[in-house]
């Protein structure tokens, strides 16, 4: 796959996943976080299975494809959803979108260590500028770290981005022979099973009310399967720095929607941090 096509897939995921955070925050006014995450994954199983069945491409994964299926199901879907949906109930949607997508904390060092990937000085500079943009957007100096759940929510988001980063590493080290799209029903089924267990343990009386179902249906049937395919396929064909910085475009879109729809504040920190992230992505695309 060419870098141009991989970047286009990444942009598709940016639009879909960036819009998911404000939608989820809105939906949680009539639902609980873990059960929303479960239904998001379970509905994606239905959607992906129907599409592949209609196309005549629904088949059980080969043995060599299971590392990719398990990485997607347990880490990128189940673990990521569990951590981020728990965090979004504690901190603003825009902040969730930012920190939950900061794979650059983990992906670049893991790629250098485990995949022996070489990173040029220009890409190290791009990574540093991207992290500076994240720091500015997060505005840690303005956060009341003593407020209930705030520290816990931020730690959960770092765990979410770590799980996603490990999934990308697995896909690069053990790329599946089958097209990634054909593995999605099984990956989402594993993720849904993990989320059902977590939801049953943490939210035994939880669930979704009528106001949450329209958002769950859109995210589960459309955004989750298409976005997961696009971002997984795109990031595994890009170098670690560009993949990580490209993923940071997700929170930029998410913050913009959170500002317009949920009325979350848009100050100099968001604008400056966003500009730094865009600059870092532009630098990372240079040879």
Coordinates of C-alpha atoms in Angstrom, one line a residue:
X1 CA 0.0 0.0 0.0
X2 CA 1.3 3.5 -0.9
X3 CA 1.8 6.1 1.8
X4 CA -0.8 8.3 0.0
X5 CA -3.5 5.6 0.3
X6 CA -2.6 4.9 3.9
X7 CA -2.9 8.6 4.7
X8 CA -6.3 8.8 3.0
X9 CA -7.5 5.8 5.1
X10 CA -6.2 7.6 8.2
X11 CA -8.2 10.7 7.3
X12 CA -11.4 8.6 7.0
X13 CA -10.8 7.3 10.5
X14 CA -10.0 10.9 11.8
X15 CA -13.5 12.1 10.7
X16 CA -15.3 9.0 12.1
X17 CA -13.4 8.6 15.4
X18 CA -13.1 12.3 16.0
X19 CA -16.8 12.6 15.9
X20 CA -17.3 9.6 18.2
X21 CA -16.2 11.3 21.4
X22 CA -18.8 14.1 21.5
X23 CA -21.5 11.6 20.4
X24 CA -20.5 9.3 23.2
X25 CA -20.4 12.0 25.8
X26 CA -23.9 13.1 24.7
X27 CA -25.2 9.5 24.8
X28 CA -23.9 8.9 28.3
X29 CA -26.6 11.3 29.6
X30 CA -28.9 8.3 29.1
X31 CA -26.6 5.4 29.5
X32 CA -23.7 3.9 31.4
X33 CA -20.1 3.9 29.9
X34 CA -19.2 0.2 29.8
X35 CA -22.6 -1.0 28.5
X36 CA -22.3 1.7 25.8
X37 CA -18.9 0.4 24.9
X38 CA -20.3 -3.2 24.8
X39 CA -23.1 -2.3 22.5
X40 CA -20.8 -0.3 20.3
X41 CA -18.6 -3.4 19.8
X42 CA -21.6 -5.9 19.6
X43 CA -23.4 -3.8 16.9
X44 CA -20.1 -3.7 14.9
X45 CA -20.1 -7.5 14.9
X46 CA -23.5 -7.5 13.3
X47 CA -22.6 -4.8 10.8
X48 CA -19.3 -6.4 9.7
X49 CA -20.7 -9.9 9.6
X50 CA -23.6 -8.8 7.4
X51 CA -21.4 -6.8 5.0
X52 CA -18.9 -9.6 4.6
X53 CA -21.7 -12.2 4.3
X54 CA -23.3 -10.3 1.5
X55 CA -19.9 -10.0 -0.3
X56 CA -19.3 -13.7 0.1
X57 CA -16.1 -13.0 2.1
X58 CA -17.1 -14.2 5.6
X59 CA -14.7 -16.9 6.6
X60 CA -13.0 -18.2 9.8
X61 CA -9.5 -16.7 10.3
X62 CA -6.5 -18.9 9.5
X63 CA -4.2 -19.9 12.4
X64 CA -1.6 -17.3 11.3
X65 CA -4.1 -14.5 11.4
X66 CA -5.1 -15.0 15.0
X67 CA -2.4 -12.8 16.5
X68 CA -3.8 -9.9 14.6
X69 CA -7.4 -10.9 15.6
X70 CA -6.5 -11.1 19.3
X71 CA -4.5 -7.8 19.2
X72 CA -7.4 -6.0 17.6
X73 CA -10.1 -7.6 19.8
X74 CA -8.4 -7.5 23.2
X75 CA -6.3 -4.4 22.9
X76 CA -7.6 -2.0 20.2
X77 CA -11.3 -2.7 20.7
X78 CA -11.9 -4.3 24.1
X79 CA -9.2 -2.7 26.2
X80 CA -9.3 0.7 24.4
X81 CA -13.1 0.9 24.6
X82 CA -13.1 -0.1 28.3
X83 CA -10.5 2.5 29.4
X84 CA -11.8 5.3 27.3
X85 CA -15.5 4.8 28.1
X86 CA -14.6 4.7 31.8
X87 CA -12.6 7.9 31.4
X88 CA -15.2 9.9 29.4
X89 CA -17.6 9.6 32.3
X90 CA -15.0 11.5 34.5
X91 CA -13.4 14.1 32.2
X92 CA -14.4 16.3 29.3
X93 CA -14.9 14.6 25.9
X94 CA -12.3 16.8 24.2
X95 CA -9.7 15.9 26.8
X96 CA -10.6 12.2 26.3
X97 CA -10.2 12.5 22.6
X98 CA -6.8 14.1 23.0
X99 CA -5.1 11.8 25.5
X100 CA -6.8 8.6 24.4
X101 CA -5.2 9.0 21.0
X102 CA -1.7 9.8 22.1
X103 CA -0.1 6.6 20.8
X104 CA 3.1 8.6 20.2
X105 CA 4.0 8.2 23.9
X106 CA 4.3 4.4 23.3
X107 CA 4.4 3.6 19.6
X108 CA 7.6 5.4 18.6
X109 CA 9.8 3.9 21.4
X110 CA 8.2 0.4 20.9
X111 CA 8.8 0.5 17.2
X112 CA 12.4 1.5 17.7
X113 CA 12.9 -1.2 20.3
X114 CA 10.8 -4.1 18.9
X115 CA 10.8 -3.5 15.2
X116 CA 14.3 -1.8 14.9
X117 CA 12.6 1.0 13.0
X118 CA 15.0 3.9 12.2
X119 CA 13.7 7.4 12.9
X120 CA 15.3 10.4 11.2
X121 CA 16.2 13.6 13.0
X122 CA 13.3 15.4 11.2
X123 CA 10.8 12.8 12.4
X124 CA 12.1 13.0 16.0
X125 CA 11.6 16.8 15.7
X126 CA 8.1 16.2 14.4
X127 CA 7.4 13.8 17.3
X128 CA 8.7 16.4 19.8
X129 CA 6.5 19.2 18.3
X130 CA 3.5 16.8 18.4
X131 CA 4.0 16.0 22.0
X132 CA 4.4 19.7 22.8
X133 CA 1.1 20.3 21.0
X134 CA -0.6 17.6 23.1
X135 CA 0.8 19.1 26.3
X136 CA -0.5 22.6 25.4
X137 CA -3.9 21.2 24.4
X138 CA -4.2 19.2 27.6
X139 CA -3.4 22.2 29.7
X140 CA -2.3 20.2 32.8
X141 CA -1.7 23.5 34.7
X142 CA -5.4 24.3 34.5
X143 CA -6.6 20.9 35.7
X144 CA -7.8 20.4 39.3
X145 CA -5.9 17.1 39.9
X146 CA -7.5 16.7 43.4
X147 CA -11.0 16.5 41.9
X148 CA -12.6 13.1 42.3
X149 CA -11.8 10.8 39.4
X150 CA -9.6 13.2 37.4
X151 CA -6.3 11.5 38.0
X152 CA -7.8 8.1 37.5
X153 CA -9.4 9.2 34.2
X154 CA -6.2 10.4 32.8
X155 CA -4.3 7.3 33.8
X156 CA -7.0 5.2 32.1
X157 CA -6.5 7.1 28.9
X158 CA -2.8 6.5 28.9
X159 CA -3.5 2.8 29.4
X160 CA -5.9 3.0 26.4
X161 CA -3.3 4.5 24.1
X162 CA -0.7 1.9 25.3
X163 CA -3.1 -0.9 24.4
X164 CA -3.7 0.6 20.9
X165 CA 0.0 1.0 20.4
X166 CA 0.8 -2.6 21.2
X167 CA -2.0 -3.7 18.8
X168 CA -0.3 -1.7 16.0
X169 CA 3.1 -3.3 16.8
X170 CA 1.5 -6.8 16.6
X171 CA -0.1 -6.0 13.2
X172 CA 3.3 -4.8 11.9
X173 CA 5.3 -7.7 13.3
X174 CA 2.7 -10.4 12.5
X175 CA 0.7 -9.0 9.5
X176 CA -2.3 -11.2 8.7
X177 CA -2.5 -13.0 5.4
X178 CA -6.2 -12.3 5.0
X179 CA -7.5 -8.7 4.3
X180 CA -8.0 -6.9 7.6
X181 CA -11.6 -6.3 6.8
X182 CA -12.3 -10.1 6.9
X183 CA -11.0 -10.3 10.5
X184 CA -13.1 -7.5 12.0
X185 CA -16.2 -9.6 12.9
X186 CA -14.1 -11.9 15.0
X187 CA -12.0 -9.1 16.5
X188 CA -15.2 -7.1 17.5
X189 CA -16.7 -10.3 18.9
X190 CA -13.7 -10.8 21.2
X191 CA -13.8 -7.1 22.2
X192 CA -17.5 -7.3 22.9
X193 CA -17.1 -10.4 25.1
X194 CA -14.4 -8.6 27.1
X195 CA -16.5 -5.5 27.4
X196 CA -19.6 -7.5 28.5
X197 CA -17.5 -9.0 31.3
X198 CA -16.2 -5.6 32.4
X199 CA -19.7 -4.1 32.2
X200 CA -21.3 -6.9 34.2
X201 CA -18.6 -6.5 36.9
X202 CA -18.5 -2.7 37.1
X203 CA -22.1 -1.7 36.1
X204 CA -24.4 -4.6 37.0
X205 CA -27.4 -2.2 37.0
X206 CA -26.3 -0.2 34.0
X207 CA -27.5 -0.1 30.4
X208 CA -28.7 2.2 27.7
X209 CA -31.8 4.4 27.8
X210 CA -33.9 5.4 24.7
X211 CA -31.8 8.6 24.3
X212 CA -28.5 6.7 23.9
X213 CA -29.6 4.1 21.3
X214 CA -29.5 6.4 18.2
X215 CA -25.9 7.2 19.0
X216 CA -25.0 3.6 19.8
X217 CA -26.6 2.4 16.5
X218 CA -24.7 4.9 14.4
X219 CA -21.3 4.3 16.1
X220 CA -21.7 0.6 16.3
X221 CA -23.1 -0.1 12.8
X222 CA -21.2 2.6 10.9
X223 CA -18.4 4.5 12.6
X224 CA -16.8 1.7 14.6
X225 CA -16.3 -1.0 11.9
X226 CA -15.3 1.5 9.1
X227 CA -13.1 3.6 11.4
X228 CA -11.4 0.6 12.9
X229 CA -10.7 -0.9 9.5
X230 CA -9.4 2.4 8.1
X231 CA -7.2 3.3 11.1
X232 CA -5.8 -0.2 11.5
X233 CA -5.0 -0.6 7.8
X234 CA -3.6 2.9 7.5
X235 CA -1.4 3.0 10.5
X236 CA 0.3 -0.4 9.9
X237 CA 1.5 0.9 6.5
X238 CA 3.0 4.1 7.9
X239 CA 6.2 4.7 9.9
X240 CA 5.7 5.0 13.7
X241 CA 6.1 8.7 13.9
X242 CA 3.7 9.5 11.0
X243 CA 1.2 6.9 12.2
X244 CA 1.2 8.3 15.8
X245 CA 1.0 12.0 14.7
X246 CA -1.7 11.1 12.2
X247 CA -3.8 9.6 14.9
X248 CA -3.4 12.9 16.8
X249 CA -5.6 14.5 14.1
X250 CA -8.5 12.5 15.7
X251 CA -8.6 14.6 18.8
X252 CA -8.4 17.8 16.8
X253 CA -11.6 16.9 15.0
X254 CA -13.1 15.7 18.3
X255 CA -12.3 18.9 20.2
X256 CA -13.8 21.0 17.4
X257 CA -17.1 19.0 17.5
X258 CA -17.1 19.0 21.3
X259 CA -16.7 22.8 21.2
X260 CA -19.5 23.3 18.7
X261 CA -21.9 20.7 20.1
X262 CA -21.2 20.4 23.8
X263 CA -20.1 23.9 24.4
X264 CA -16.7 22.8 25.8
X265 CA -14.3 25.8 26.0
X266 CA -12.0 26.7 23.1
X267 CA -9.1 28.8 24.2
X268 CA -5.6 29.7 23.2
X269 CA -4.3 26.3 24.5
X270 CA -6.5 24.3 22.1
X271 CA -5.7 26.6 19.1
X272 CA -2.0 26.7 19.8
X273 CA -1.8 23.0 20.5
X274 CA -3.8 22.1 17.5
X275 CA -1.5 24.2 15.3
X276 CA 1.5 22.5 16.7
X277 CA 0.0 19.0 16.0
X278 CA -0.8 20.0 12.4
X279 CA 2.8 21.3 11.9
X280 CA 4.2 18.0 13.3
X281 CA 2.1 15.9 10.9
X282 CA 3.3 18.1 8.0
X283 CA 6.9 17.6 9.0
X284 CA 6.4 13.9 9.5
X285 CA 5.2 13.5 5.9
X286 CA 8.4 14.8 4.6
X287 CA 11.0 12.3 3.5

